[in-house]
PDB file of C-alpha atoms in Angstrom:
ATOM      1  CA  UNK A   1      45.625  55.506  31.383  1.00  0.00           C
ATOM      2  CA  UNK A   2      42.435  53.496  31.011  1.00  0.00           C
ATOM      3  CA  UNK A   3      42.069  54.453  27.354  1.00  0.00           C
ATOM      4  CA  UNK A   4      45.702  53.528  26.731  1.00  0.00           C
ATOM      5  CA  UNK A   5      45.245  50.068  28.261  1.00  0.00           C
ATOM      6  CA  UNK A   6      42.035  49.453  26.327  1.00  0.00           C
ATOM      7  CA  UNK A   7      43.739  50.419  23.086  1.00  0.00           C
ATOM      8  CA  UNK A   8      46.865  48.371  23.792  1.00  0.00           C
ATOM      9  CA  UNK A   9      45.003  45.240  24.890  1.00  0.00           C
ATOM     10  CA  UNK A  10      42.128  45.704  22.429  1.00  0.00           C
ATOM     11  CA  UNK A  11      39.578  45.128  25.158  1.00  0.00           C
ATOM     12  CA  UNK A  12      36.060  46.470  24.972  1.00  0.00           C
ATOM     13  CA  UNK A  13      34.976  48.363  28.073  1.00  0.00           C
ATOM     14  CA  UNK A  14      31.752  47.185  29.658  1.00  0.00           C
ATOM     15  CA  UNK A  15      29.520  48.392  32.440  1.00  0.00           C
ATOM     16  CA  UNK A  16      27.731  46.505  35.177  1.00  0.00           C
ATOM     17  CA  UNK A  17      25.326  44.860  35.147  1.00  0.00           C
ATOM     18  CA  UNK A  18      26.305  42.571  32.291  1.00  0.00           C
ATOM     19  CA  UNK A  19      25.894  38.892  31.521  1.00  0.00           C
ATOM     20  CA  UNK A  20      28.557  36.186  31.644  1.00  0.00           C
ATOM     21  CA  UNK A  21      27.836  32.554  30.784  1.00  0.00           C
ATOM     22  CA  UNK A  22      24.135  33.348  30.924  1.00  0.00           C
ATOM     23  CA  UNK A  23      24.266  34.819  34.437  1.00  0.00           C
ATOM     24  CA  UNK A  24      24.203  38.474  35.504  1.00  0.00           C
ATOM     25  CA  UNK A  25      27.340  40.081  36.932  1.00  0.00           C
ATOM     26  CA  UNK A  26      26.201  42.628  39.493  1.00  0.00           C
ATOM     27  CA  UNK A  27      27.630  45.183  41.855  1.00  0.00           C
ATOM     28  CA  UNK A  28      24.475  45.174  43.984  1.00  0.00           C
ATOM     29  CA  UNK A  29      21.904  42.736  45.318  1.00  0.00           C
ATOM     30  CA  UNK A  30      20.182  40.312  42.975  1.00  0.00           C
ATOM     31  CA  UNK A  31      16.661  41.481  42.157  1.00  0.00           C
ATOM     32  CA  UNK A  32      13.667  39.770  40.599  1.00  0.00           C
ATOM     33  CA  UNK A  33      14.204  41.741  37.393  1.00  0.00           C
ATOM     34  CA  UNK A  34      17.788  40.414  37.207  1.00  0.00           C
ATOM     35  CA  UNK A  35      16.330  36.898  37.168  1.00  0.00           C
ATOM     36  CA  UNK A  36      13.949  37.532  34.280  1.00  0.00           C
ATOM     37  CA  UNK A  37      16.185  35.566  31.858  1.00  0.00           C
ATOM     38  CA  UNK A  38      15.643  32.473  34.023  1.00  0.00           C
ATOM     39  CA  UNK A  39      11.874  32.940  34.058  1.00  0.00           C
ATOM     40  CA  UNK A  40      11.779  33.658  30.325  1.00  0.00           C
ATOM     41  CA  UNK A  41      13.793  30.531  29.584  1.00  0.00           C
ATOM     42  CA  UNK A  42      11.401  28.422  31.656  1.00  0.00           C
ATOM     43  CA  UNK A  43       8.438  30.004  29.850  1.00  0.00           C
ATOM     44  CA  UNK A  44      10.091  29.289  26.512  1.00  0.00           C
ATOM     45  CA  UNK A  45      10.661  25.628  27.337  1.00  0.00           C
ATOM     46  CA  UNK A  46       7.097  25.148  28.548  1.00  0.00           C
ATOM     47  CA  UNK A  47       5.685  26.903  25.476  1.00  0.00           C
ATOM     48  CA  UNK A  48       7.773  24.643  23.256  1.00  0.00           C
ATOM     49  CA  UNK A  49       6.005  21.634  24.740  1.00  0.00           C
ATOM     50  CA  UNK A  50       2.513  23.005  24.026  1.00  0.00           C
ATOM     51  CA  UNK A  51       2.232  21.120  20.751  1.00  0.00           C
ATOM     52  CA  UNK A  52       3.061  17.795  22.407  1.00  0.00           C
ATOM     53  CA  UNK A  53       0.355  15.768  24.082  1.00  0.00           C
ATOM     54  CA  UNK A  54       2.120  14.902  27.303  1.00  0.00           C
ATOM     55  CA  UNK A  55       0.869  12.650  30.045  1.00  0.00           C
ATOM     56  CA  UNK A  56       1.099  13.643  33.689  1.00  0.00           C
ATOM     57  CA  UNK A  57       4.147  11.377  34.067  1.00  0.00           C
ATOM     58  CA  UNK A  58       5.739  13.004  31.017  1.00  0.00           C
ATOM     59  CA  UNK A  59       5.256  16.506  32.414  1.00  0.00           C
ATOM     60  CA  UNK A  60       6.642  15.390  35.757  1.00  0.00           C
ATOM     61  CA  UNK A  61       9.772  14.022  34.097  1.00  0.00           C
ATOM     62  CA  UNK A  62      10.313  17.222  32.100  1.00  0.00           C
ATOM     63  CA  UNK A  63      10.072  19.279  35.283  1.00  0.00           C
ATOM     64  CA  UNK A  64      12.645  17.087  37.007  1.00  0.00           C
ATOM     65  CA  UNK A  65      15.095  16.790  34.131  1.00  0.00           C
ATOM     66  CA  UNK A  66      14.780  20.089  32.232  1.00  0.00           C
ATOM     67  CA  UNK A  67      13.197  22.828  34.318  1.00  0.00           C
ATOM     68  CA  UNK A  68      15.045  21.885  37.493  1.00  0.00           C
ATOM     69  CA  UNK A  69      18.372  21.871  35.650  1.00  0.00           C
ATOM     70  CA  UNK A  70      17.742  25.492  34.634  1.00  0.00           C
ATOM     71  CA  UNK A  71      17.125  26.347  38.278  1.00  0.00           C
ATOM     72  CA  UNK A  72      20.198  24.497  39.500  1.00  0.00           C
ATOM     73  CA  UNK A  73      22.448  26.549  37.215  1.00  0.00           C
ATOM     74  CA  UNK A  74      21.243  29.780  38.823  1.00  0.00           C
ATOM     75  CA  UNK A  75      20.926  28.335  42.328  1.00  0.00           C
ATOM     76  CA  UNK A  76      24.602  27.338  42.315  1.00  0.00           C
ATOM     77  CA  UNK A  77      25.636  30.954  41.757  1.00  0.00           C
ATOM     78  CA  UNK A  78      23.104  33.054  43.687  1.00  0.00           C
ATOM     79  CA  UNK A  79      20.857  32.970  46.700  1.00  0.00           C
ATOM     80  CA  UNK A  80      17.672  33.487  44.733  1.00  0.00           C
ATOM     81  CA  UNK A  81      15.089  36.066  45.848  1.00  0.00           C
ATOM     82  CA  UNK A  82      12.003  34.439  47.321  1.00  0.00           C
ATOM     83  CA  UNK A  83       9.877  36.185  44.712  1.00  0.00           C
ATOM     84  CA  UNK A  84      11.809  34.376  41.978  1.00  0.00           C
ATOM     85  CA  UNK A  85      11.414  31.032  43.733  1.00  0.00           C
ATOM     86  CA  UNK A  86       7.663  31.592  44.013  1.00  0.00           C
ATOM     87  CA  UNK A  87       7.487  32.540  40.321  1.00  0.00           C
ATOM     88  CA  UNK A  88       9.382  29.410  39.270  1.00  0.00           C
ATOM     89  CA  UNK A  89       7.253  27.152  41.454  1.00  0.00           C
ATOM     90  CA  UNK A  90       4.092  28.754  40.056  1.00  0.00           C
ATOM     91  CA  UNK A  91       5.182  27.896  36.515  1.00  0.00           C
ATOM     92  CA  UNK A  92       6.092  24.350  37.468  1.00  0.00           C
ATOM     93  CA  UNK A  93       2.855  23.847  39.360  1.00  0.00           C
ATOM     94  CA  UNK A  94       0.758  25.122  36.449  1.00  0.00           C
ATOM     95  CA  UNK A  95       2.614  22.952  33.942  1.00  0.00           C
ATOM     96  CA  UNK A  96       2.396  19.851  36.133  1.00  0.00           C
ATOM     97  CA  UNK A  97      -1.332  19.996  36.794  1.00  0.00           C
ATOM     98  CA  UNK A  98      -2.641  21.731  33.659  1.00  0.00           C
ATOM     99  CA  UNK A  99      -0.065  21.171  30.934  1.00  0.00           C
ATOM    100  CA  UNK A 100      -1.194  23.036  27.814  1.00  0.00           C
ATOM    101  CA  UNK A 101      -4.804  23.050  28.974  1.00  0.00           C
ATOM    102  CA  UNK A 102      -6.643  25.973  30.528  1.00  0.00           C
ATOM    103  CA  UNK A 103      -8.456  23.682  32.943  1.00  0.00           C
ATOM    104  CA  UNK A 104      -7.192  21.753  35.906  1.00  0.00           C
ATOM    105  CA  UNK A 105      -6.253  22.491  39.462  1.00  0.00           C
ATOM    106  CA  UNK A 106      -3.628  21.314  41.959  1.00  0.00           C
ATOM    107  CA  UNK A 107      -4.595  18.005  43.512  1.00  0.00           C
ATOM    108  CA  UNK A 108      -2.268  18.311  46.515  1.00  0.00           C
ATOM    109  CA  UNK A 109      -0.179  21.020  48.153  1.00  0.00           C
ATOM    110  CA  UNK A 110       3.115  21.869  46.459  1.00  0.00           C
ATOM    111  CA  UNK A 111       5.005  21.092  49.666  1.00  0.00           C
ATOM    112  CA  UNK A 112       3.678  17.527  49.427  1.00  0.00           C
ATOM    113  CA  UNK A 113       4.655  17.312  45.759  1.00  0.00           C
ATOM    114  CA  UNK A 114       8.238  18.207  46.724  1.00  0.00           C
ATOM    115  CA  UNK A 115       8.567  15.339  49.165  1.00  0.00           C
ATOM    116  CA  UNK A 116      10.672  12.301  48.195  1.00  0.00           C
ATOM    117  CA  UNK A 117       8.728   9.562  46.446  1.00  0.00           C
ATOM    118  CA  UNK A 118       9.316   7.167  49.333  1.00  0.00           C
ATOM    119  CA  UNK A 119       7.514   9.685  51.562  1.00  0.00           C
ATOM    120  CA  UNK A 120       4.509   9.962  49.274  1.00  0.00           C
ATOM    121  CA  UNK A 121       5.665  12.911  47.167  1.00  0.00           C
ATOM    122  CA  UNK A 122       6.610  13.177  43.503  1.00  0.00           C
ATOM    123  CA  UNK A 123      10.317  13.784  44.050  1.00  0.00           C
ATOM    124  CA  UNK A 124      10.466  17.350  42.715  1.00  0.00           C
ATOM    125  CA  UNK A 125      13.184  19.270  44.526  1.00  0.00           C
ATOM    126  CA  UNK A 126      12.167  22.054  46.876  1.00  0.00           C
ATOM    127  CA  UNK A 127      13.861  25.029  45.217  1.00  0.00           C
ATOM    128  CA  UNK A 128      14.459  26.997  48.420  1.00  0.00           C
ATOM    129  CA  UNK A 129      16.073  24.015  50.168  1.00  0.00           C
ATOM    130  CA  UNK A 130      18.062  23.152  47.040  1.00  0.00           C
ATOM    131  CA  UNK A 131      19.299  26.731  46.730  1.00  0.00           C
ATOM    132  CA  UNK A 132      20.493  26.755  50.347  1.00  0.00           C
ATOM    133  CA  UNK A 133      22.227  23.401  49.931  1.00  0.00           C
ATOM    134  CA  UNK A 134      24.047  24.459  46.762  1.00  0.00           C
ATOM    135  CA  UNK A 135      25.151  27.783  48.235  1.00  0.00           C
ATOM    136  CA  UNK A 136      26.279  26.064  51.430  1.00  0.00           C
ATOM    137  CA  UNK A 137      28.872  24.328  49.284  1.00  0.00           C
ATOM    138  CA  UNK A 138      30.608  27.683  48.805  1.00  0.00           C
ATOM    139  CA  UNK A 139      30.588  28.296  52.544  1.00  0.00           C
ATOM    140  CA  UNK A 140      31.950  24.795  53.091  1.00  0.00           C
ATOM    141  CA  UNK A 141      34.896  25.594  50.808  1.00  0.00           C
ATOM    142  CA  UNK A 142      35.616  28.668  52.933  1.00  0.00           C
ATOM    143  CA  UNK A 143      35.427  26.612  56.134  1.00  0.00           C
ATOM    144  CA  UNK A 144      37.835  24.061  54.659  1.00  0.00           C
ATOM    145  CA  UNK A 145      40.173  26.854  53.520  1.00  0.00           C
ATOM    146  CA  UNK A 146      40.241  25.365  50.034  1.00  0.00           C
ATOM    147  CA  UNK A 147      43.333  27.125  48.695  1.00  0.00           C
ATOM    148  CA  UNK A 148      42.803  25.749  45.195  1.00  0.00           C
ATOM    149  CA  UNK A 149      39.893  28.175  44.875  1.00  0.00           C
ATOM    150  CA  UNK A 150      40.805  31.746  43.933  1.00  0.00           C
ATOM    151  CA  UNK A 151      37.453  32.865  45.329  1.00  0.00           C
ATOM    152  CA  UNK A 152      38.215  31.281  48.726  1.00  0.00           C
ATOM    153  CA  UNK A 153      41.606  33.010  48.780  1.00  0.00           C
ATOM    154  CA  UNK A 154      39.932  36.327  47.994  1.00  0.00           C
ATOM    155  CA  UNK A 155      37.329  35.807  50.744  1.00  0.00           C
ATOM    156  CA  UNK A 156      40.065  34.999  53.270  1.00  0.00           C
ATOM    157  CA  UNK A 157      42.037  38.108  52.323  1.00  0.00           C
ATOM    158  CA  UNK A 158      39.108  40.517  51.972  1.00  0.00           C
ATOM    159  CA  UNK A 159      36.456  39.421  54.467  1.00  0.00           C
ATOM    160  CA  UNK A 160      37.955  37.035  57.018  1.00  0.00           C
ATOM    161  CA  UNK A 161      41.391  38.592  57.599  1.00  0.00           C
ATOM    162  CA  UNK A 162      42.545  35.826  59.962  1.00  0.00           C
ATOM    163  CA  UNK A 163      39.127  35.656  61.655  1.00  0.00           C
ATOM    164  CA  UNK A 164      36.971  32.557  61.993  1.00  0.00           C
ATOM    165  CA  UNK A 165      34.105  32.185  59.551  1.00  0.00           C
ATOM    166  CA  UNK A 166      31.915  31.426  62.587  1.00  0.00           C
ATOM    167  CA  UNK A 167      32.572  34.751  64.296  1.00  0.00           C
ATOM    168  CA  UNK A 168      33.169  37.215  61.455  1.00  0.00           C
ATOM    169  CA  UNK A 169      30.625  40.044  61.438  1.00  0.00           C
ATOM    170  CA  UNK A 170      27.792  39.376  58.996  1.00  0.00           C
ATOM    171  CA  UNK A 171      27.036  43.092  58.649  1.00  0.00           C
ATOM    172  CA  UNK A 172      30.046  43.902  56.510  1.00  0.00           C
ATOM    173  CA  UNK A 173      30.817  43.003  52.925  1.00  0.00           C
ATOM    174  CA  UNK A 174      28.645  42.587  49.882  1.00  0.00           C
ATOM    175  CA  UNK A 175      25.015  41.533  49.813  1.00  0.00           C
ATOM    176  CA  UNK A 176      25.968  38.070  48.561  1.00  0.00           C
ATOM    177  CA  UNK A 177      28.539  37.541  51.316  1.00  0.00           C
ATOM    178  CA  UNK A 178      26.073  38.612  54.008  1.00  0.00           C
ATOM    179  CA  UNK A 179      23.434  36.239  52.654  1.00  0.00           C
ATOM    180  CA  UNK A 180      26.000  33.440  52.552  1.00  0.00           C
ATOM    181  CA  UNK A 181      26.948  33.979  56.187  1.00  0.00           C
ATOM    182  CA  UNK A 182      23.316  33.532  57.177  1.00  0.00           C
ATOM    183  CA  UNK A 183      23.684  29.872  56.228  1.00  0.00           C
ATOM    184  CA  UNK A 184      26.175  29.296  59.050  1.00  0.00           C
ATOM    185  CA  UNK A 185      23.469  28.372  61.542  1.00  0.00           C
ATOM    186  CA  UNK A 186      22.186  25.667  59.188  1.00  0.00           C
ATOM    187  CA  UNK A 187      25.662  24.171  58.712  1.00  0.00           C
ATOM    188  CA  UNK A 188      26.962  24.343  62.268  1.00  0.00           C
ATOM    189  CA  UNK A 189      25.009  21.358  63.710  1.00  0.00           C
ATOM    190  CA  UNK A 190      26.551  19.071  61.070  1.00  0.00           C
ATOM    191  CA  UNK A 191      30.186  20.161  61.307  1.00  0.00           C
ATOM    192  CA  UNK A 192      32.892  18.971  63.673  1.00  0.00           C
ATOM    193  CA  UNK A 193      36.634  19.451  63.323  1.00  0.00           C
ATOM    194  CA  UNK A 194      39.642  17.402  64.201  1.00  0.00           C
ATOM    195  CA  UNK A 195      42.370  19.682  65.468  1.00  0.00           C
ATOM    196  CA  UNK A 196      45.171  18.057  63.476  1.00  0.00           C
ATOM    197  CA  UNK A 197      48.128  20.410  63.096  1.00  0.00           C
ATOM    198  CA  UNK A 198      45.867  23.384  63.804  1.00  0.00           C
ATOM    199  CA  UNK A 199      46.471  25.194  60.515  1.00  0.00           C
ATOM    200  CA  UNK A 200      42.784  25.489  59.611  1.00  0.00           C
ATOM    201  CA  UNK A 201      41.303  25.055  63.076  1.00  0.00           C
ATOM    202  CA  UNK A 202      40.384  27.643  65.702  1.00  0.00           C
ATOM    203  CA  UNK A 203      40.530  26.125  69.166  1.00  0.00           C
ATOM    204  CA  UNK A 204      38.212  28.858  70.463  1.00  0.00           C
ATOM    205  CA  UNK A 205      35.573  29.077  67.755  1.00  0.00           C
ATOM    206  CA  UNK A 206      35.400  25.860  65.715  1.00  0.00           C
ATOM    207  CA  UNK A 207      33.264  22.907  66.899  1.00  0.00           C
ATOM    208  CA  UNK A 208      35.366  19.987  68.094  1.00  0.00           C
ATOM    209  CA  UNK A 209      35.010  16.412  66.937  1.00  0.00           C
ATOM    210  CA  UNK A 210      34.451  13.904  69.742  1.00  0.00           C
ATOM    211  CA  UNK A 211      37.911  12.481  68.958  1.00  0.00           C
ATOM    212  CA  UNK A 212      39.410  15.870  68.103  1.00  0.00           C
ATOM    213  CA  UNK A 213      42.812  15.157  69.600  1.00  0.00           C
TER     214      UNK A 213
END
């Protein structure tokens, strides 16, 4: 049957893992080795700037505008392994302080560098915090029951099954879904619901707005 469909539709059969739009499609948890294309692309960009005499301000701007955009693309799709985040930050830190030179050392802690400029930092995004914020957007779509999203419909049918996202067991489902549910505790303090007509509200489990009724 499978061979007949492949022949009729002229599709080429593939096997996981494979790449789609530059990102890996996986049937298991995301590993550091799966993220090597991201690290290699960052290395390639930095190496391409070796022949340019860049000032500190120039390197800072390239990190913000180019290297961070590469991270955002991956961070919107996956909860990145901490080892990958450390590897990316190491490359950024080396490029910021040393550039194409073999000498130089960090002047301040990376956590201070990642503070907003008005707080004395350099305005580079903290990758871990950025990753959590971007992935929380997916969880927010589930909470809102965004029916325009096929993924949200699939989550509701496969994982929620008429349960509240706040109470569904985090032990079941895929690795990505379990990691996503761990973000609930970070979102909960900032979310309140108005009951409205009650279609997307659980009177028992969802946090009420002060003027919920």
